[in-house]
Amino acid sequence: QKEVEQDPGPLSVPEGAIVSLNCTYSNSAFQYFMWYRQYSRKGPELLMYTYSSGNKEDGRFTAQVDKSSKYISLFIRDSQPSDSATYLCAMSVAGGYGQNFVFGPGTRLSVLP
Amino acid sequence: NAGVTQTPKFQVLKTGQSMTLQCAQDMNHNSMYWYRQDPGMGLRLIYYSASEGTTDKGEVPNGYNVSRLNKREFSLRLESAAPSQTSVYFCASSYSGTNRPRNQPQHFGDGTRLSIL
């Protein structure tokens, strides 16, 4: 079993839909959780960064962490064609300088106009 | 606001050739990282540098070397390229100081696409 799992997609939705992207993980010591957006032929771009459990909202994006289920989600409201990209989750245990980040393989999202 | 800059963007090598991938950041970050990204596998850490003057191996260091030239620059060298090293290589940086918690998120460059024939 991989340490971080993510459905690769592709996930296709119509413009305006609510999108739910998810990651599951096996290491209960993870405490920092991130979502990155990666456009084709570009580097990952940080969207959300959360510590421990709970929700965090930023504009149309909401990140949720459920540590009891070892499950994190990213919700995109009112999705736009410009949201079409690959979304990577990442997580790490406490301590270190980022060398212990573990990335999911990414979910490819297409928002159709 | 350049952020993390990687050169070159594309490169084709023959097996056995060597090359150096360059990375520079202008965000005054202490820590820098090299990853490779392969289909279905996620980003895998090759080497990292927690601070200027230090480097350490990551998950997949074999066949690579790094140099932290100064606080801004971190290079990755392939001494004798192999087809298994065909990948997209990303450099990243993050802040790691005493006035912020550790595990600050990383900021990435746009990658170098490397093909080895």
Short mmCIF file of C-alpha atoms in Angstrom, two decimals:
data_model
loop_
_atom_site.label_atom_id
_atom_site.label_comp_id
_atom_site.label_asym_id
_atom_site.label_seq_id
_atom_site.Cartn_x
_atom_site.Cartn_y
_atom_site.Cartn_z
CA GLN A 1 0.00 0.00 0.00
CA LYS A 2 1.35 3.43 -0.94
CA GLU A 3 1.72 5.92 1.87
CA VAL A 4 -0.53 8.46 0.12
CA GLU A 5 -3.19 7.43 -2.38
CA GLN A 6 -5.11 9.59 -4.79
CA ASP A 7 -7.50 8.69 -7.61
CA PRO A 8 -5.64 9.68 -10.80
CA GLY A 9 -8.82 10.56 -12.68
CA PRO A 10 -9.38 12.12 -15.09
CA LEU A 11 -12.34 13.77 -13.45
CA SER A 12 -14.56 15.75 -15.84
CA VAL A 13 -17.20 18.16 -14.54
CA PRO A 14 -19.33 20.91 -16.10
CA GLU A 15 -18.52 24.54 -15.37
CA GLY A 16 -20.12 25.69 -12.12
CA ALA A 17 -20.08 22.26 -10.47
CA ILE A 18 -18.73 21.58 -7.00
CA VAL A 19 -15.63 19.43 -7.24
CA SER A 20 -14.42 17.09 -4.51
CA LEU A 21 -10.84 15.83 -4.63
CA ASN A 22 -9.58 13.35 -2.07
CA CYS A 23 -6.49 11.68 -0.66
CA THR A 24 -6.14 8.84 1.80
CA TYR A 25 -3.02 8.09 3.77
CA SER A 26 -1.66 5.39 6.02
CA ASN A 27 0.75 7.22 8.35
CA SER A 28 -1.15 8.47 11.40
CA ALA A 29 1.82 10.72 12.29
CA PHE A 30 1.12 13.12 9.41
CA GLN A 31 0.24 16.55 10.78
CA TYR A 32 0.81 19.00 7.90
CA PHE A 33 -1.40 18.79 4.84
CA MET A 34 -1.14 20.65 1.56
CA TRP A 35 -2.87 20.87 -1.79
CA TYR A 36 -1.02 21.92 -4.91
CA ARG A 37 -2.38 22.73 -8.37
CA GLN A 38 -0.24 21.84 -11.36
CA TYR A 39 -1.01 23.11 -14.84
CA SER A 40 0.35 21.20 -17.81
CA ARG A 41 4.10 21.73 -18.24
CA LYS A 42 4.29 23.88 -15.12
CA GLY A 43 5.46 23.33 -11.56
CA PRO A 44 3.12 22.64 -8.62
CA GLU A 45 1.59 25.78 -7.13
CA LEU A 46 0.54 25.84 -3.49
CA LEU A 47 -3.22 26.21 -2.96
CA MET A 48 -3.84 25.27 0.67
CA TYR A 49 -1.71 24.52 3.73
CA THR A 50 -3.24 23.21 6.93
CA TYR A 51 -2.00 21.87 10.21
CA SER A 52 -3.73 18.96 11.96
CA SER A 53 -7.50 18.51 11.60
CA GLY A 54 -10.34 20.77 10.58
CA ASN A 55 -11.36 22.96 7.68
CA LYS A 56 -9.70 25.86 5.95
CA GLU A 57 -11.37 28.08 3.37
CA ASP A 58 -9.80 30.37 0.80
CA GLY A 59 -12.14 31.86 -1.77
CA ARG A 60 -13.70 29.04 -3.78
CA PHE A 61 -11.43 26.43 -2.20
CA THR A 62 -12.02 24.53 1.04
CA ALA A 63 -9.61 22.01 2.50
CA GLN A 64 -10.78 19.43 5.02
CA VAL A 65 -8.70 17.08 7.14
CA ASP A 66 -10.16 14.07 8.94
CA LYS A 67 -7.27 12.51 10.85
CA SER A 68 -9.46 9.83 12.42
CA SER A 69 -10.23 8.48 8.95
CA LYS A 70 -6.82 9.39 7.49
CA TYR A 71 -8.59 11.30 4.72
CA ILE A 72 -8.20 14.78 3.30
CA SER A 73 -10.37 16.61 0.78
CA LEU A 74 -10.25 19.69 -1.39
CA PHE A 75 -13.55 21.20 -2.48
CA ILE A 76 -13.79 23.67 -5.36
CA ARG A 77 -17.01 25.66 -5.57
CA ASP A 78 -18.31 27.21 -8.79
CA SER A 79 -15.61 25.43 -10.79
CA GLN A 80 -14.19 27.24 -13.81
CA PRO A 81 -12.41 26.00 -16.95
CA SER A 82 -9.29 27.68 -15.54
CA ASP A 83 -9.41 25.13 -12.68
CA SER A 84 -8.55 22.38 -15.18
CA ALA A 85 -5.25 21.03 -13.88
CA THR A 86 -3.74 18.19 -11.88
CA TYR A 87 -4.22 18.49 -8.13
CA LEU A 88 -1.58 17.01 -5.83
CA CYS A 89 -1.98 16.40 -2.15
CA ALA A 90 1.06 16.41 0.11
CA MET A 91 1.59 15.72 3.77
CA SER A 92 4.33 15.41 6.35
CA VAL A 93 5.09 14.52 9.92
CA ALA A 94 6.29 17.15 12.38
CA GLY A 95 9.93 18.15 12.44
CA GLY A 96 12.43 18.38 9.63
CA TYR A 97 12.69 21.03 6.97
CA GLY A 98 10.35 19.60 4.38
CA GLN A 99 12.49 16.68 3.36
CA ASN A 100 9.81 14.33 4.65
CA PHE A 101 6.94 15.62 2.55
CA VAL A 102 5.05 12.81 0.81
CA PHE A 103 3.16 13.66 -2.36
CA GLY A 104 0.20 11.90 -3.90
CA PRO A 105 0.37 11.09 -7.62
CA GLY A 106 -2.28 13.70 -8.45
CA THR A 107 -5.84 13.81 -9.80
CA ARG A 108 -6.37 15.29 -13.24
CA LEU A 109 -9.41 17.57 -13.35
CA SER A 110 -11.16 18.90 -16.47
CA VAL A 111 -13.84 21.57 -16.11
CA LEU A 112 -15.88 21.73 -19.28
CA PRO A 113 -17.38 25.07 -20.41
CA ASN B 1 8.84 38.21 -8.97
CA ALA B 2 10.76 35.22 -10.37
CA GLY B 3 10.46 32.76 -7.45
CA VAL B 4 12.26 29.53 -8.40
CA THR B 5 13.99 29.48 -11.79
CA GLN B 6 15.20 26.29 -13.44
CA THR B 7 17.41 25.91 -16.49
CA PRO B 8 17.27 24.39 -19.02
CA LYS B 9 13.58 23.74 -19.63
CA PHE B 10 14.21 20.81 -21.97
CA GLN B 11 17.17 18.56 -22.65
CA VAL B 12 17.86 15.39 -24.61
CA LEU B 13 20.91 13.34 -23.68
CA LYS B 14 22.47 10.12 -24.86
CA THR B 15 23.15 7.32 -22.39
CA GLY B 16 26.42 7.96 -20.58
CA GLN B 17 26.46 11.73 -21.09
CA SER B 18 26.60 14.06 -18.12
CA MET B 19 24.81 17.30 -17.42
CA THR B 20 23.95 19.75 -14.65
CA LEU B 21 20.51 21.12 -13.96
CA GLN B 22 20.52 24.59 -12.49
CA CYS B 23 18.14 26.09 -9.94
CA ALA B 24 18.02 29.52 -8.34
CA GLN B 25 15.51 31.10 -5.95
CA ASP B 26 15.08 34.74 -5.01
CA MET B 27 12.79 34.30 -1.99
CA ASN B 28 15.60 34.20 0.59
CA HIS B 29 14.64 30.62 1.49
CA ASN B 30 17.03 28.49 3.51
CA SER B 31 16.02 25.04 2.25
CA MET B 32 16.09 23.75 -1.29
CA TYR B 33 15.06 20.44 -2.86
CA TRP B 34 15.31 18.41 -6.03
CA TYR B 35 12.44 16.11 -7.04
CA ARG B 36 11.67 13.95 -10.01
CA GLN B 37 8.13 13.44 -11.25
CA ASP B 38 7.18 10.30 -13.14
CA PRO B 39 3.70 9.29 -14.33
CA GLY B 40 1.60 7.72 -11.57
CA MET B 41 4.34 8.01 -8.95
CA GLY B 42 4.09 11.45 -7.45
CA LEU B 43 7.04 13.66 -6.68
CA ARG B 44 10.02 11.80 -5.26
CA LEU B 45 12.79 13.57 -3.41
CA ILE B 46 16.28 13.11 -4.84
CA TYR B 47 18.37 15.40 -2.61
CA TYR B 48 17.75 18.32 -0.36
CA SER B 49 19.70 21.07 1.32
CA ALA B 50 18.30 22.17 4.66
CA SER B 51 20.58 25.21 4.72
CA GLU B 52 23.55 26.67 2.90
CA GLY B 53 26.53 24.34 3.25
CA THR B 54 24.56 21.14 3.87
CA THR B 55 23.12 18.51 1.54
CA ASP B 56 21.43 15.17 2.24
CA LYS B 57 20.04 12.26 0.30
CA GLY B 58 16.36 11.85 -0.27
CA GLU B 59 14.33 8.84 -1.38
CA VAL B 60 15.99 8.26 -4.79
CA PRO B 61 19.58 9.66 -4.78
CA ASN B 62 21.37 6.99 -6.82
CA GLY B 63 22.95 8.35 -10.00
CA TYR B 64 22.77 11.99 -8.90
CA ASN B 65 24.94 14.53 -7.11
CA VAL B 66 24.12 18.01 -5.88
CA SER B 67 25.89 21.22 -5.00
CA ARG B 68 24.52 24.01 -2.85
CA LEU B 69 26.55 26.81 -4.42
CA ASN B 70 25.24 29.57 -2.16
CA LYS B 71 21.95 30.44 -0.47
CA ARG B 72 20.22 31.08 -3.82
CA GLU B 73 21.52 28.24 -6.01
CA PHE B 74 21.23 24.46 -5.86
CA SER B 75 22.36 22.33 -8.79
CA LEU B 76 21.71 18.69 -9.69
CA ARG B 77 24.24 16.70 -11.68
CA LEU B 78 23.83 13.48 -13.61
CA GLU B 79 27.34 12.04 -14.03
CA SER B 80 26.46 9.23 -16.44
CA ALA B 81 22.88 9.49 -17.65
CA ALA B 82 20.74 6.35 -17.93
CA PRO B 83 17.36 5.90 -19.66
CA SER B 84 15.78 5.31 -16.22
CA GLN B 85 16.57 8.94 -15.42
CA THR B 86 14.19 10.18 -18.11
CA SER B 87 11.81 12.32 -16.09
CA VAL B 88 10.67 15.82 -15.24
CA TYR B 89 12.89 17.37 -12.59
CA PHE B 90 11.61 20.00 -10.20
CA CYS B 91 13.52 22.24 -7.89
CA ALA B 92 11.75 23.67 -4.84
CA SER B 93 12.57 25.90 -1.91
CA SER B 94 11.06 26.64 1.47
CA TYR B 95 11.64 28.86 4.45
CA SER B 96 13.06 27.24 7.55
CA GLY B 97 13.81 29.68 10.30
CA THR B 98 13.43 29.98 14.03
CA ASN B 99 10.44 32.36 13.85
CA ARG B 100 8.19 29.98 11.92
CA PRO B 101 7.20 26.37 12.46
CA ARG B 102 9.03 23.80 10.45
CA ASN B 103 7.46 22.03 7.48
CA GLN B 104 6.75 25.27 5.67
CA PRO B 105 5.27 24.53 2.23
CA GLN B 106 7.59 24.33 -0.73
CA HIS B 107 7.59 26.58 -3.76
CA PHE B 108 8.41 24.97 -7.09
CA GLY B 109 10.03 25.94 -10.34
CA ASP B 110 8.52 24.97 -13.69
CA GLY B 111 10.74 21.96 -14.17
CA THR B 112 13.29 20.54 -16.59
CA ARG B 113 12.06 17.86 -18.98
CA LEU B 114 14.92 15.45 -19.50
CA SER B 115 14.96 12.62 -22.04
CA ILE B 116 17.78 10.11 -22.14
CA LEU B 117 18.09 7.96 -25.23
#
